[in-house]
Amino acid sequence: MVSKEELPACPVATTVQLIGSKWKLLIMRNLLVRPWRFNELKKDLEGISQKVLTDSLRSMEEDGIITRTVFPEVPPRVEYALSELGESMRPIIGAMEQWGISYKSQSK
């Protein structure tokens, strides 16, 4: 986790540093719908490697954007969900979705 002092002075740069990767945004997109298990995310995010998914989830958990819940079962079940902080990104991701829809509907 990056300390507040290590974050960029620019608030936009801070946001980009925390969630600016392609994969983190797509993980968040999925978690806006419901909690997901690791293998579900891996299958749904076509092209992501296991290492990148693991690293992204760990980073997002350390930054407080997602939560990781381990259920005491055999075999153990782990679910990832957005934290309250992650949920606060809902309007931003919604705006990105609307922009993408608008862009795709424009004739070129």
PDB file of C-alpha atoms in Angstrom:
ATOM      1  CA  MET A   1       0.000   0.000   0.000  1.00  0.00           C
ATOM      2  CA  VAL A   2       1.301   3.413  -0.936  1.00  0.00           C
ATOM      3  CA  SER A   3       1.354   5.913   1.918  1.00  0.00           C
ATOM      4  CA  LYS A   4      -0.560   9.153   1.464  1.00  0.00           C
ATOM      5  CA  GLU A   5       2.748  11.024   1.313  1.00  0.00           C
ATOM      6  CA  GLU A   6       3.901   8.859  -1.615  1.00  0.00           C
ATOM      7  CA  LEU A   7       0.801   9.559  -3.706  1.00  0.00           C
ATOM      8  CA  PRO A   8       1.028  12.116  -6.528  1.00  0.00           C
ATOM      9  CA  ALA A   9       0.003  15.683  -5.712  1.00  0.00           C
ATOM     10  CA  CYS A  10      -2.493  15.647  -8.587  1.00  0.00           C
ATOM     11  CA  PRO A  11      -5.781  13.949  -7.591  1.00  0.00           C
ATOM     12  CA  VAL A  12      -6.310  12.587 -11.117  1.00  0.00           C
ATOM     13  CA  ALA A  13      -2.846  11.019 -11.036  1.00  0.00           C
ATOM     14  CA  THR A  14      -3.678   9.482  -7.641  1.00  0.00           C
ATOM     15  CA  THR A  15      -6.820   7.869  -9.067  1.00  0.00           C
ATOM     16  CA  VAL A  16      -4.931   6.601 -12.112  1.00  0.00           C
ATOM     17  CA  GLN A  17      -2.211   5.148  -9.880  1.00  0.00           C
ATOM     18  CA  LEU A  18      -4.767   3.250  -7.783  1.00  0.00           C
ATOM     19  CA  ILE A  19      -7.128   1.943 -10.470  1.00  0.00           C
ATOM     20  CA  GLY A  20      -5.681   3.028 -13.799  1.00  0.00           C
ATOM     21  CA  SER A  21      -4.676  -0.333 -15.187  1.00  0.00           C
ATOM     22  CA  LYS A  22      -6.893  -2.047 -17.723  1.00  0.00           C
ATOM     23  CA  TRP A  23      -7.269  -5.102 -15.539  1.00  0.00           C
ATOM     24  CA  LYS A  24      -8.105  -3.273 -12.312  1.00  0.00           C
ATOM     25  CA  LEU A  25     -10.892  -1.376 -14.048  1.00  0.00           C
ATOM     26  CA  LEU A  26     -12.308  -4.579 -15.526  1.00  0.00           C
ATOM     27  CA  ILE A  27     -12.092  -6.336 -12.147  1.00  0.00           C
ATOM     28  CA  MET A  28     -13.993  -3.438 -10.599  1.00  0.00           C
ATOM     29  CA  ARG A  29     -16.562  -3.562 -13.411  1.00  0.00           C
ATOM     30  CA  ASN A  30     -17.258  -7.187 -12.531  1.00  0.00           C
ATOM     31  CA  LEU A  31     -17.325  -6.594  -8.779  1.00  0.00           C
ATOM     32  CA  LEU A  32     -19.909  -3.828  -9.228  1.00  0.00           C
ATOM     33  CA  VAL A  33     -22.378  -6.590 -10.128  1.00  0.00           C
ATOM     34  CA  ARG A  34     -21.649  -9.103  -7.328  1.00  0.00           C
ATOM     35  CA  PRO A  35     -18.821 -10.768  -5.399  1.00  0.00           C
ATOM     36  CA  TRP A  36     -16.658 -13.036  -7.561  1.00  0.00           C
ATOM     37  CA  ARG A  37     -14.342 -15.956  -6.902  1.00  0.00           C
ATOM     38  CA  PHE A  38     -10.816 -15.984  -8.307  1.00  0.00           C
ATOM     39  CA  ASN A  39     -11.466 -18.607 -10.996  1.00  0.00           C
ATOM     40  CA  GLU A  40     -14.661 -16.862 -12.093  1.00  0.00           C
ATOM     41  CA  LEU A  41     -12.708 -13.648 -12.624  1.00  0.00           C
ATOM     42  CA  LYS A  42      -9.931 -15.522 -14.433  1.00  0.00           C
ATOM     43  CA  LYS A  43     -12.428 -17.095 -16.851  1.00  0.00           C
ATOM     44  CA  ASP A  44     -14.382 -13.884 -17.433  1.00  0.00           C
ATOM     45  CA  LEU A  45     -11.369 -11.594 -17.962  1.00  0.00           C
ATOM     46  CA  GLU A  46     -10.166 -13.023 -21.237  1.00  0.00           C
ATOM     47  CA  GLY A  47      -6.407 -12.697 -21.631  1.00  0.00           C
ATOM     48  CA  ILE A  48      -5.475 -11.980 -18.014  1.00  0.00           C
ATOM     49  CA  SER A  49      -2.724 -14.154 -16.584  1.00  0.00           C
ATOM     50  CA  GLN A  50      -3.015 -15.754 -13.168  1.00  0.00           C
ATOM     51  CA  LYS A  51      -0.069 -13.664 -11.942  1.00  0.00           C
ATOM     52  CA  VAL A  52      -1.546 -10.355 -13.110  1.00  0.00           C
ATOM     53  CA  LEU A  53      -4.933 -11.224 -11.590  1.00  0.00           C
ATOM     54  CA  THR A  54      -3.304 -12.216  -8.291  1.00  0.00           C
ATOM     55  CA  ASP A  55      -1.123  -9.089  -8.209  1.00  0.00           C
ATOM     56  CA  SER A  56      -4.063  -6.823  -9.115  1.00  0.00           C
ATOM     57  CA  LEU A  57      -6.339  -8.324  -6.456  1.00  0.00           C
ATOM     58  CA  ARG A  58      -3.623  -8.076  -3.793  1.00  0.00           C
ATOM     59  CA  SER A  59      -2.868  -4.468  -4.700  1.00  0.00           C
ATOM     60  CA  MET A  60      -6.548  -3.504  -4.693  1.00  0.00           C
ATOM     61  CA  GLU A  61      -7.038  -5.210  -1.326  1.00  0.00           C
ATOM     62  CA  GLU A  62      -4.018  -3.403   0.154  1.00  0.00           C
ATOM     63  CA  ASP A  63      -5.361  -0.089  -1.147  1.00  0.00           C
ATOM     64  CA  GLY A  64      -8.744  -0.787   0.469  1.00  0.00           C
ATOM     65  CA  ILE A  65     -10.681  -0.950  -2.807  1.00  0.00           C
ATOM     66  CA  ILE A  66     -11.781  -4.577  -2.459  1.00  0.00           C
ATOM     67  CA  THR A  67     -12.327  -7.062   0.331  1.00  0.00           C
ATOM     68  CA  ARG A  68     -11.256 -10.688   0.363  1.00  0.00           C
ATOM     69  CA  THR A  69     -13.446 -13.089   2.341  1.00  0.00           C
ATOM     70  CA  VAL A  70     -12.257 -16.614   3.102  1.00  0.00           C
ATOM     71  CA  PHE A  71     -15.066 -19.001   4.002  1.00  0.00           C
ATOM     72  CA  PRO A  72     -14.141 -21.787   6.442  1.00  0.00           C
ATOM     73  CA  GLU A  73     -15.028 -24.664   4.146  1.00  0.00           C
ATOM     74  CA  VAL A  74     -13.179 -27.597   2.654  1.00  0.00           C
ATOM     75  CA  PRO A  75     -11.878 -26.732   0.163  1.00  0.00           C
ATOM     76  CA  PRO A  76     -11.668 -23.078   1.228  1.00  0.00           C
ATOM     77  CA  ARG A  77     -13.812 -20.660  -0.743  1.00  0.00           C
ATOM     78  CA  VAL A  78     -12.566 -17.104  -1.298  1.00  0.00           C
ATOM     79  CA  GLU A  79     -14.707 -14.266  -2.621  1.00  0.00           C
ATOM     80  CA  TYR A  80     -13.688 -10.798  -3.689  1.00  0.00           C
ATOM     81  CA  ALA A  81     -16.072  -7.848  -3.361  1.00  0.00           C
ATOM     82  CA  LEU A  82     -15.870  -4.098  -3.536  1.00  0.00           C
ATOM     83  CA  SER A  83     -15.279  -2.352  -0.239  1.00  0.00           C
ATOM     84  CA  GLU A  84     -17.139   0.825   0.669  1.00  0.00           C
ATOM     85  CA  LEU A  85     -14.268   2.746  -0.912  1.00  0.00           C
ATOM     86  CA  GLY A  86     -14.518   0.617  -4.058  1.00  0.00           C
ATOM     87  CA  GLU A  87     -18.289   1.185  -4.192  1.00  0.00           C
ATOM     88  CA  SER A  88     -17.616   4.921  -4.210  1.00  0.00           C
ATOM     89  CA  MET A  89     -16.145   4.402  -7.709  1.00  0.00           C
ATOM     90  CA  ARG A  90     -19.554   3.261  -9.064  1.00  0.00           C
ATOM     91  CA  PRO A  91     -20.482   6.678 -10.557  1.00  0.00           C
ATOM     92  CA  ILE A  92     -17.062   7.027 -12.191  1.00  0.00           C
ATOM     93  CA  ILE A  93     -17.205   3.598 -13.816  1.00  0.00           C
ATOM     94  CA  GLY A  94     -20.827   4.282 -14.782  1.00  0.00           C
ATOM     95  CA  ALA A  95     -19.724   7.497 -16.497  1.00  0.00           C
ATOM     96  CA  MET A  96     -16.982   5.567 -18.325  1.00  0.00           C
ATOM     97  CA  GLU A  97     -19.596   3.047 -19.466  1.00  0.00           C
ATOM     98  CA  GLN A  98     -21.885   5.772 -20.764  1.00  0.00           C
ATOM     99  CA  TRP A  99     -19.014   7.498 -22.558  1.00  0.00           C
ATOM    100  CA  GLY A 100     -18.024   4.196 -24.199  1.00  0.00           C
ATOM    101  CA  ILE A 101     -21.604   3.576 -25.342  1.00  0.00           C
ATOM    102  CA  SER A 102     -21.809   7.084 -26.775  1.00  0.00           C
ATOM    103  CA  TYR A 103     -18.455   6.792 -28.533  1.00  0.00           C
ATOM    104  CA  LYS A 104     -19.343   3.433 -30.082  1.00  0.00           C
ATOM    105  CA  SER A 105     -22.678   4.777 -31.379  1.00  0.00           C
ATOM    106  CA  GLN A 106     -21.048   7.688 -33.232  1.00  0.00           C
ATOM    107  CA  SER A 107     -20.620   7.228 -36.953  1.00  0.00           C
ATOM    108  CA  LYS A 108     -17.083   7.577 -38.211  1.00  0.00           C
TER     109      LYS A 108
END
